[in-house]
Tab-separated table of C-alpha atoms in Angstrom:
chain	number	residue	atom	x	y	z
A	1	UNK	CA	-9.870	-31.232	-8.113
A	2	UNK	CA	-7.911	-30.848	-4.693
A	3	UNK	CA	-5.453	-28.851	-6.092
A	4	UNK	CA	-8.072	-26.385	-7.961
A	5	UNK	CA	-9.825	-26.179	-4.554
A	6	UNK	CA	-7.490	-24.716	-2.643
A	7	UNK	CA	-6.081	-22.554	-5.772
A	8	UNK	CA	-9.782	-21.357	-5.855
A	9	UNK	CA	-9.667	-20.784	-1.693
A	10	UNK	CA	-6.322	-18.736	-1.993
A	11	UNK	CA	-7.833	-16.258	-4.496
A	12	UNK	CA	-11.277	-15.821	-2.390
A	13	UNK	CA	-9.924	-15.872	0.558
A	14	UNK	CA	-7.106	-13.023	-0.508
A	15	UNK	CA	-9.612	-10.884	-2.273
A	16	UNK	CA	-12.440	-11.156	1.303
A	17	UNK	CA	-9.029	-9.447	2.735
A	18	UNK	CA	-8.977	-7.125	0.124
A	19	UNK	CA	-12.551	-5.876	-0.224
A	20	UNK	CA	-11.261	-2.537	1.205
A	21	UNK	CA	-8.351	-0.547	0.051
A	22	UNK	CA	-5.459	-0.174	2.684
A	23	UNK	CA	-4.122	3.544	2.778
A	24	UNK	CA	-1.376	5.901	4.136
A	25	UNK	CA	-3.629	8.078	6.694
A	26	UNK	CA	-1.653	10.210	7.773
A	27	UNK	CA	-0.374	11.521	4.060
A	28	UNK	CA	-4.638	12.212	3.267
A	29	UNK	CA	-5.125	13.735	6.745
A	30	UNK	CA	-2.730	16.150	6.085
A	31	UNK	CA	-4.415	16.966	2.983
A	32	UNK	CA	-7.570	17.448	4.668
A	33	UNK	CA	-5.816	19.492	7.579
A	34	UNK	CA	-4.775	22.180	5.136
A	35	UNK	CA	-8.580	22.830	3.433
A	36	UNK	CA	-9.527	23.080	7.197
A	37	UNK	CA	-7.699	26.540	8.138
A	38	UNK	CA	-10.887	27.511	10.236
A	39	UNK	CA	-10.872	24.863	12.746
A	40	UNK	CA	-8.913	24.922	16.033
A	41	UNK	CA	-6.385	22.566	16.691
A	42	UNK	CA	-6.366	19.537	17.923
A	43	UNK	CA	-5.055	19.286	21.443
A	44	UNK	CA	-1.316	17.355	22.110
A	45	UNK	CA	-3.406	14.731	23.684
A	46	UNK	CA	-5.432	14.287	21.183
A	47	UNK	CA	-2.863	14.651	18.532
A	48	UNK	CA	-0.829	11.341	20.102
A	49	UNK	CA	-3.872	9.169	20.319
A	50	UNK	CA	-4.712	9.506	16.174
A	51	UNK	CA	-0.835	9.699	15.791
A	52	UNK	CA	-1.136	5.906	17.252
A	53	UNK	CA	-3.967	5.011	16.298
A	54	UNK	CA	-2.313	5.611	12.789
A	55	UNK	CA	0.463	3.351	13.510
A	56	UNK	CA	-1.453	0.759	14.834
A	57	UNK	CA	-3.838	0.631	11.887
A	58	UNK	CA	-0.829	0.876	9.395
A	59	UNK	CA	0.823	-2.084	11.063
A	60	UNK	CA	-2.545	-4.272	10.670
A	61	UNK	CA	-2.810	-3.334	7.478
A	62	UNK	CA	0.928	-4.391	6.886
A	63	UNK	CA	-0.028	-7.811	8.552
A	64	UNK	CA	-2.835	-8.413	6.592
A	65	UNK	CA	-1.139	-7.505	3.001
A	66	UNK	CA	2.120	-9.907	4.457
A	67	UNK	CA	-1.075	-12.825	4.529
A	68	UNK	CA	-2.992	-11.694	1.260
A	69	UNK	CA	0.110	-11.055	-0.661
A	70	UNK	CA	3.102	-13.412	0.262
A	71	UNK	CA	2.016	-15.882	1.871
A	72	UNK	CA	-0.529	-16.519	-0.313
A	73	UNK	CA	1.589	-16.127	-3.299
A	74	UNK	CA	4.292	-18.807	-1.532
A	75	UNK	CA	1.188	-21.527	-0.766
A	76	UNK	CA	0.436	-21.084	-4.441
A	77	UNK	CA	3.846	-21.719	-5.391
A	78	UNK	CA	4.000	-24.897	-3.221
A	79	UNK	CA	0.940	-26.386	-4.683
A	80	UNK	CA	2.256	-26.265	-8.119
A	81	UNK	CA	4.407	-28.510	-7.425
A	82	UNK	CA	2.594	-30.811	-4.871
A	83	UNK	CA	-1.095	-31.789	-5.208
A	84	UNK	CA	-3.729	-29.659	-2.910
A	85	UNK	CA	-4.576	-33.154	-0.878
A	86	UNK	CA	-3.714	-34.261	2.932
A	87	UNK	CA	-1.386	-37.015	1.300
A	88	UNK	CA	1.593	-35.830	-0.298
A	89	UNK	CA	1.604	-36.501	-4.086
A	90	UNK	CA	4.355	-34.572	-6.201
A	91	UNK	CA	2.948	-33.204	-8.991
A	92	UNK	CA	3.933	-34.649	-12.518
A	93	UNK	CA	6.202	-32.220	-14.631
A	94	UNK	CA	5.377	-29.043	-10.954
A	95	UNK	CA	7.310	-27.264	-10.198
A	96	UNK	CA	8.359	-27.082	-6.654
A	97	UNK	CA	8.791	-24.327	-4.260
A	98	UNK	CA	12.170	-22.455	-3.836
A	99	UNK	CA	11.070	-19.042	-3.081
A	100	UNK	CA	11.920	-18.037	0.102
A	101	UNK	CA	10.105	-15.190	2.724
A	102	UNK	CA	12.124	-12.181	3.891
A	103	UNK	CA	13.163	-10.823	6.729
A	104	UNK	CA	10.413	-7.560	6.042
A	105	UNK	CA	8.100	-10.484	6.265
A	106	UNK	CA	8.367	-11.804	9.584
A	107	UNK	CA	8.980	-8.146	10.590
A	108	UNK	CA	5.926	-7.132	9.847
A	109	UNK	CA	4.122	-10.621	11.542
A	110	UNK	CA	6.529	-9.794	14.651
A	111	UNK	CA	5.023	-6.113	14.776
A	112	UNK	CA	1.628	-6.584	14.633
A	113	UNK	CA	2.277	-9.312	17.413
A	114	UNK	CA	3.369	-6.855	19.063
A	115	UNK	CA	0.905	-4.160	19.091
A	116	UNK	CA	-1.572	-7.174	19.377
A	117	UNK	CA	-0.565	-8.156	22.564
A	118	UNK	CA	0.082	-4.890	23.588
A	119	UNK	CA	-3.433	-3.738	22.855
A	120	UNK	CA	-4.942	-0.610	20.653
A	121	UNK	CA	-8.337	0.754	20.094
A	122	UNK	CA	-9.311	-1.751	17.087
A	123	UNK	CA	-9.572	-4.743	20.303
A	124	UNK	CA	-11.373	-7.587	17.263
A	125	UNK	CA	-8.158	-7.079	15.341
A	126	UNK	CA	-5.919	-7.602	18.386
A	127	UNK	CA	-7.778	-10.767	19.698
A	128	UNK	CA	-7.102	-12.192	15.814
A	129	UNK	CA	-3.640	-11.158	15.184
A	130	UNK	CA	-2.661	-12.812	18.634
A	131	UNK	CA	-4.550	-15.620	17.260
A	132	UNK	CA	-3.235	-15.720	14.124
A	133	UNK	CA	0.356	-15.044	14.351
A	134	UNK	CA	1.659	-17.678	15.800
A	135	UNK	CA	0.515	-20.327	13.847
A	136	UNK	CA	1.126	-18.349	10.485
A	137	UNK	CA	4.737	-17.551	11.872
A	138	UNK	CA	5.194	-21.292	12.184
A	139	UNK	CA	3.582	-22.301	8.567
A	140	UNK	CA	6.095	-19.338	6.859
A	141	UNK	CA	8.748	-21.205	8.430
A	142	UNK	CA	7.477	-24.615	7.313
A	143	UNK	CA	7.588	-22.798	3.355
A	144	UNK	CA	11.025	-21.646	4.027
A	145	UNK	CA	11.961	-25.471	5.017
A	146	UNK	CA	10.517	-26.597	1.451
A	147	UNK	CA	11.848	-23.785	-0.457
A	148	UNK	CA	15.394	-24.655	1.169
A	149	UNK	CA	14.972	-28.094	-0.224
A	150	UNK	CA	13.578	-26.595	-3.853
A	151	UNK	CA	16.619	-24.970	-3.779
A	152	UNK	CA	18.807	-27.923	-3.549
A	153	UNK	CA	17.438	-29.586	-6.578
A	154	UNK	CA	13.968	-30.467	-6.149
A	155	UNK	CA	12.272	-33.369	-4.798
A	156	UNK	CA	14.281	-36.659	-5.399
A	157	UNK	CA	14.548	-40.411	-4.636
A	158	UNK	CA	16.808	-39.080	-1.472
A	159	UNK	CA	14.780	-36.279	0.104
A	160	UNK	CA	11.753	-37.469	-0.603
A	161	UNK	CA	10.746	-38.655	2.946
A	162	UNK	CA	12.048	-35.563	3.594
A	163	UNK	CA	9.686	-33.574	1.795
A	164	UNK	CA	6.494	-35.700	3.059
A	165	UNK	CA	7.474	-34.557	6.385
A	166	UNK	CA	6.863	-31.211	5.855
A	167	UNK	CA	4.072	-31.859	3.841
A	168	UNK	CA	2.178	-33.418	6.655
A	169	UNK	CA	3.410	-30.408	8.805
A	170	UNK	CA	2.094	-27.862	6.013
A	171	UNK	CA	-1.489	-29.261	5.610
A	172	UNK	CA	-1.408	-29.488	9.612
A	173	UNK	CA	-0.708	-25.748	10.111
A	174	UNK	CA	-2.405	-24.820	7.269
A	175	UNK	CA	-5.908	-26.381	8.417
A	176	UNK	CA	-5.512	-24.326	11.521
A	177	UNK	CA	-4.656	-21.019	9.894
A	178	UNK	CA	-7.572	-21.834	7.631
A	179	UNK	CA	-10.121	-21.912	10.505
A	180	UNK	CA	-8.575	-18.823	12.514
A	181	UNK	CA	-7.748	-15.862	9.366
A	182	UNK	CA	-11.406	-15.573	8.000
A	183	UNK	CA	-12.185	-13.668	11.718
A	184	UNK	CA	-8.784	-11.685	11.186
A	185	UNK	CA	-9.990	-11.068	7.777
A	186	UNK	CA	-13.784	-9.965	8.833
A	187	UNK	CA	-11.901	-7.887	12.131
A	188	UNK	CA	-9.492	-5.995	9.243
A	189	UNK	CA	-12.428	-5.495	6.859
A	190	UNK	CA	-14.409	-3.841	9.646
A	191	UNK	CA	-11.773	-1.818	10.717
A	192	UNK	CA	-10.380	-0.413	7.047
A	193	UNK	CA	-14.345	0.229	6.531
A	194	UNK	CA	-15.122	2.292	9.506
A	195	UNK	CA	-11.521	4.104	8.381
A	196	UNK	CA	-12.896	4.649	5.027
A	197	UNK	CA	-16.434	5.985	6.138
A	198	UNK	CA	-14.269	8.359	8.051
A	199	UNK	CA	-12.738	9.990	5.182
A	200	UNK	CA	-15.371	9.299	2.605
A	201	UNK	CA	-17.190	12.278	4.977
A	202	UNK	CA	-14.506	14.172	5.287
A	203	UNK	CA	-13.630	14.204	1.563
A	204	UNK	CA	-17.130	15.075	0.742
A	205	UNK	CA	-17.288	18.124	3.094
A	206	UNK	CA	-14.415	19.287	1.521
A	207	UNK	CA	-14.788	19.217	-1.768
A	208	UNK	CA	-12.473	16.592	-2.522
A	209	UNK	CA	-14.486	15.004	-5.371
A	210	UNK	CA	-11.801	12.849	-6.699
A	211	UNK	CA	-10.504	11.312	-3.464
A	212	UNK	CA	-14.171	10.860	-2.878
A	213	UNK	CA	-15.332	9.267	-5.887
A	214	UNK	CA	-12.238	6.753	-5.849
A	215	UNK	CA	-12.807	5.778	-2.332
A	216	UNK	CA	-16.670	5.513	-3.660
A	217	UNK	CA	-16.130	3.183	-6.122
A	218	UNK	CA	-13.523	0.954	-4.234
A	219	UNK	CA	-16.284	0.600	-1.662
A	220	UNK	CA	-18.945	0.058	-3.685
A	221	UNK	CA	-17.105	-2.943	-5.404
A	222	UNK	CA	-16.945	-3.951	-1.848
A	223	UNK	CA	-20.747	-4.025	-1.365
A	224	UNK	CA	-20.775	-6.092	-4.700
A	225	UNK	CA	-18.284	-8.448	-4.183
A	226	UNK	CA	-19.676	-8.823	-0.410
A	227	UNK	CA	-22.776	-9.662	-2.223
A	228	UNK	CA	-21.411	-11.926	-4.222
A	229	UNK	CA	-19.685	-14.213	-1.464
A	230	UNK	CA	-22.691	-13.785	0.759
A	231	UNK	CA	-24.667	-16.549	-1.523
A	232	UNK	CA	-23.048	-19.882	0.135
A	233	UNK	CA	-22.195	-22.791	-2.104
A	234	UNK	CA	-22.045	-20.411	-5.498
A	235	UNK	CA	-19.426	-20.813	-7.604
A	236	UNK	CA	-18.748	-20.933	-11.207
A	237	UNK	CA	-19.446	-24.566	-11.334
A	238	UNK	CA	-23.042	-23.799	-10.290
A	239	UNK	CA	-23.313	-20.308	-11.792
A	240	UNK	CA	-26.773	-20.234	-13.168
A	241	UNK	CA	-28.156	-20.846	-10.189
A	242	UNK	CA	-26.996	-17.034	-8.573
A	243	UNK	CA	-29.712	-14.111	-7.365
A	244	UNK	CA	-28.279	-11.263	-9.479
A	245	UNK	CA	-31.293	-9.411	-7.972
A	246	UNK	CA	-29.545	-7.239	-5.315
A	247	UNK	CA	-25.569	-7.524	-7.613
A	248	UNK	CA	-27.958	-5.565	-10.640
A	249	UNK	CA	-28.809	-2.950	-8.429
A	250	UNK	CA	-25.214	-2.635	-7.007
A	251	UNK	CA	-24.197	-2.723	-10.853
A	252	UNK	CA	-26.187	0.177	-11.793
A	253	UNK	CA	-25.084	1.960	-8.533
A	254	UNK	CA	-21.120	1.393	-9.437
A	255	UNK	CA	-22.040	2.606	-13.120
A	256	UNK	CA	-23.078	6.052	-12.093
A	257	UNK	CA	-20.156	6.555	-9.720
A	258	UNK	CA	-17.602	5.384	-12.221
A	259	UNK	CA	-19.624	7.927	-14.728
A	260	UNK	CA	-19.122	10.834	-11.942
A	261	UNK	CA	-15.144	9.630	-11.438
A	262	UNK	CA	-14.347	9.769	-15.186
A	263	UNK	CA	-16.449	13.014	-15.248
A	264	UNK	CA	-14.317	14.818	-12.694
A	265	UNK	CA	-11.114	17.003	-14.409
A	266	UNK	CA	-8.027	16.039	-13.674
A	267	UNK	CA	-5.546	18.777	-14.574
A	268	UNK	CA	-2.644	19.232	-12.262
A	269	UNK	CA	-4.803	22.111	-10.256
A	270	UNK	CA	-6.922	19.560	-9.237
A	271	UNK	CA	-4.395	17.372	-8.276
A	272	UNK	CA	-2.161	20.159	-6.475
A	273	UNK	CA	-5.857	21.240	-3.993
A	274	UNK	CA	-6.051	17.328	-3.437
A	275	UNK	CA	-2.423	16.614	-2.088
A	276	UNK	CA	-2.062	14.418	-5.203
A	277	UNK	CA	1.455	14.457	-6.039
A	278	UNK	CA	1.750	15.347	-9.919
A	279	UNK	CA	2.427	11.163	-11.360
A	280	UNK	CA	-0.833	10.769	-9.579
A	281	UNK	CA	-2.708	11.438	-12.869
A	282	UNK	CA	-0.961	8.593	-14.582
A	283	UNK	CA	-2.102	6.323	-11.431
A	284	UNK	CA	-5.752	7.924	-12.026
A	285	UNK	CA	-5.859	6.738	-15.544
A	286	UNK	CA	-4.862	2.979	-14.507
A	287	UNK	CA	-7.592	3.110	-11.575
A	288	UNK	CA	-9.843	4.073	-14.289
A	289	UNK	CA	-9.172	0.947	-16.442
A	290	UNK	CA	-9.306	-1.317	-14.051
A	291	UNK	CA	-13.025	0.225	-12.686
A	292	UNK	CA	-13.697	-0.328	-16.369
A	293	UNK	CA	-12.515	-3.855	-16.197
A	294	UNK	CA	-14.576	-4.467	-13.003
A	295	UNK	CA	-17.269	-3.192	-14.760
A	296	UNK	CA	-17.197	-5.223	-17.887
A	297	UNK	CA	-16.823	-8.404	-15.855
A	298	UNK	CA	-19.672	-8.063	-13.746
A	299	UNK	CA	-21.921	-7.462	-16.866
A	300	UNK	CA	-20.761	-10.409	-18.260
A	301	UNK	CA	-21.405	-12.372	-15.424
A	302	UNK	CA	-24.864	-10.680	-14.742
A	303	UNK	CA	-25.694	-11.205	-18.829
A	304	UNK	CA	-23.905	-14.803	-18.785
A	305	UNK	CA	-27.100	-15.809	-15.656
A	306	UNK	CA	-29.731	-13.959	-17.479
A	307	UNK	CA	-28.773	-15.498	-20.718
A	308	UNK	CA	-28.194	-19.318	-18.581
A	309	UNK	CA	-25.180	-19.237	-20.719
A	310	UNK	CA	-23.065	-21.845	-19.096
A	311	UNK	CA	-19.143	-22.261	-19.924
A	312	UNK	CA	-17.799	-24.589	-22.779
A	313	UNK	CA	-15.479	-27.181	-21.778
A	314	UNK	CA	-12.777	-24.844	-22.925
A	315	UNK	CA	-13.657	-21.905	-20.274
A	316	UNK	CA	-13.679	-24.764	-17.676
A	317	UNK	CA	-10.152	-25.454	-17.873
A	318	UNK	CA	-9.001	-21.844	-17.852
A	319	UNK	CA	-11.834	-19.732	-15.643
A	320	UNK	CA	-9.981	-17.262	-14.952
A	321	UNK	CA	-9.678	-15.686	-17.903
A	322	UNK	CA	-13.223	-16.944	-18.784
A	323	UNK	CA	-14.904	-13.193	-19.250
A	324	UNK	CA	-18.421	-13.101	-16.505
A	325	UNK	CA	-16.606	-15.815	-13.941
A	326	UNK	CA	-16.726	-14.991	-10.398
A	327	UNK	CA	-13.221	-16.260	-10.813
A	328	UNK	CA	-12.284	-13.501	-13.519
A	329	UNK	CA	-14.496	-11.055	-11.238
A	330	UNK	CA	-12.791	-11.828	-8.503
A	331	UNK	CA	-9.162	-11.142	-10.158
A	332	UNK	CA	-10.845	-8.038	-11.212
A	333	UNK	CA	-11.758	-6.802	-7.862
A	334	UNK	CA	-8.353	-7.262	-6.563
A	335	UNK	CA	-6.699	-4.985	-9.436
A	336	UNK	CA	-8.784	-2.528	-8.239
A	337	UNK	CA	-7.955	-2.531	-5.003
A	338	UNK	CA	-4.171	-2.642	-5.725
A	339	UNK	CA	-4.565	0.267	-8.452
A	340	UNK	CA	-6.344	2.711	-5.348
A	341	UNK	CA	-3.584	1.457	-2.663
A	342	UNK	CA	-0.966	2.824	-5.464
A	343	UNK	CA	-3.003	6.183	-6.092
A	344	UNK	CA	-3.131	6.943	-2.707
A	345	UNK	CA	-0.071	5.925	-1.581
């Protein structure tokens, strides 16, 4: 139960970082600066404060895809092999760590350091990152010790006092970067929003209708799934008892814009008045199945409350690829997310 616990707190916690897309700004401002031939420049002053503004916000969102990406694929890796519990218990037949982080990793924790301590306009990320850093710098390291010793061979009768020591150390760190990332997580979500809301207007004024419904329906998913994780103590052990009220109005809302995205053409004009490179319409067709698959899931999970279907004792031991669990959902939304950060990257 330990070990599905935190497997289940990985997921959530990555996909609360991932509500909102992360984007190149700069690539759809340029875009947008060549539909708006009319207006006068911006002045150089100006021009250097969004020109690091950008940077800062693409070195946040670096940080925060090193923490829902890596790191937690690494802390997954480590509990497969050791039980999720404060005691260390090797895991029967697990597989232990021996994946390793790179040096792009702590590059990008270093940077965002930086610019943390330095300062920037987006002050509740920089408070969290300086927060933050430090002790995830130290838990990457602890990985890197137990990945070392999955290298050699594993746990055995000879290490194994060896590996208890930095399992103590992991679940120590770990604890504390538990309590401190969901405020760098709510700081990032608040900044990539009011980013988003930014371009959502400027999309709209300019007639970019499929930049506009994409970004629509990645942040309307948002809305749902910050729905979803605003009902405390719901999971898919206690499905039935979930308010769908609000999450069937959301539903109905995502249909319609999905209906309006899949309506839009597509051709390579299109594309070409967007500043959509041309294999962008193979990454529009992807982002379309996987807004289908986001759709399908939360239907089933809105029909499996209505119907107070609950899961057999075969869906239990596999949820996530039980069709209408928020764990399914969940995997869903994160697709989604990943499929827009490729379209508009």
């Amino acid at each position: 139960d330990g070990m599905q616990k935190i497997a289940l707190g990985i997921l959530i916690l990555s996909c609360f970082c991932s509500l909102y897309g992360c984007k190149d700004l700069q690539e759809a401002r340029e875009a947008l600066q060549q539909e708006q031939r009319g207006e006068n420049p911006a002045s150089p002053e100006k021009k250097e404060e969004d020109s690091q503004d950008l940077v800062s916000y693409k070195q946040y969102v670096a940080f925060s895809n090193l923490m829902n990406g890596r790191v937690e694929e690494l802390l997954e890796l480590y509990f497969q092999g050791v039980e999720g519990k404060t005691e260390f218990h090797p895991i029967d037949g697990g597989s232990y760590i021996s994946q390793s982080f790179q040096s792009k990793d702590y590059n990008a924790l270093n940077i965002a350091f930086v610019f943390a301590r330095q300062g920037t306009k987006y002050t509740e990320v920089d408070e969290a990152v300086k927060n933050v850093a430090p002790v995830l710098e130290s838990m990457m390291r602890i990985l890197d010790e137990a990945a070392l010793l999955g290298q050699e061979g594993g746990i055995t009768n000879e290490n194994y006092d060896r590996a208890k020591e930095i399992h103590d150390r992991l679940v120590t760190v770990l604890s504390s970067y538990d309590e401190l990332r969901p405020s760098l997580y709510k700081a990032i979500r608040s900044m990539t929003k009011f980013e988003q809301e930014k371009d959502l207007q400027r999309y709209q004024s300019n007639g970019m209708k499929i930049r506009y419904y994409a970004l629509s329906l990645l942040m309307k998913k948002s809305e749902i799934m910050a729905l979803l994780s605003g009902q405390e103590n719901i999971s898919d052990a206690n499905l039935l008892s979930l308010d769908t009220t609000e999450l069937q109005e959301k539903y109905e809302e995502f249909i319609e814009l999905f209906q309006a995205f899949n309506a839009l053409p597509k051709d390579k004009d299109a594309l070409i008045r967007e500043g959509f490179p041309d294999y962008a319409l193979a990454r529009l067709s992807l982002y379309s199945m996987e807004g289908s698959e986001f759709k399908n899931q939360l239907k089933a999970l809105l029909e499996r409350v209505e119907e107070a279907r609950d899961f057999t004792e075969e869906e239990k031991m596999h949820l996530e690829d039980a069709d209408g669990s928020i764990l399914k959902l969940w995997k869903a939304a994160l697709a989604l997310t990943e499929h827009y950060n490729k379209l508009i990257s």
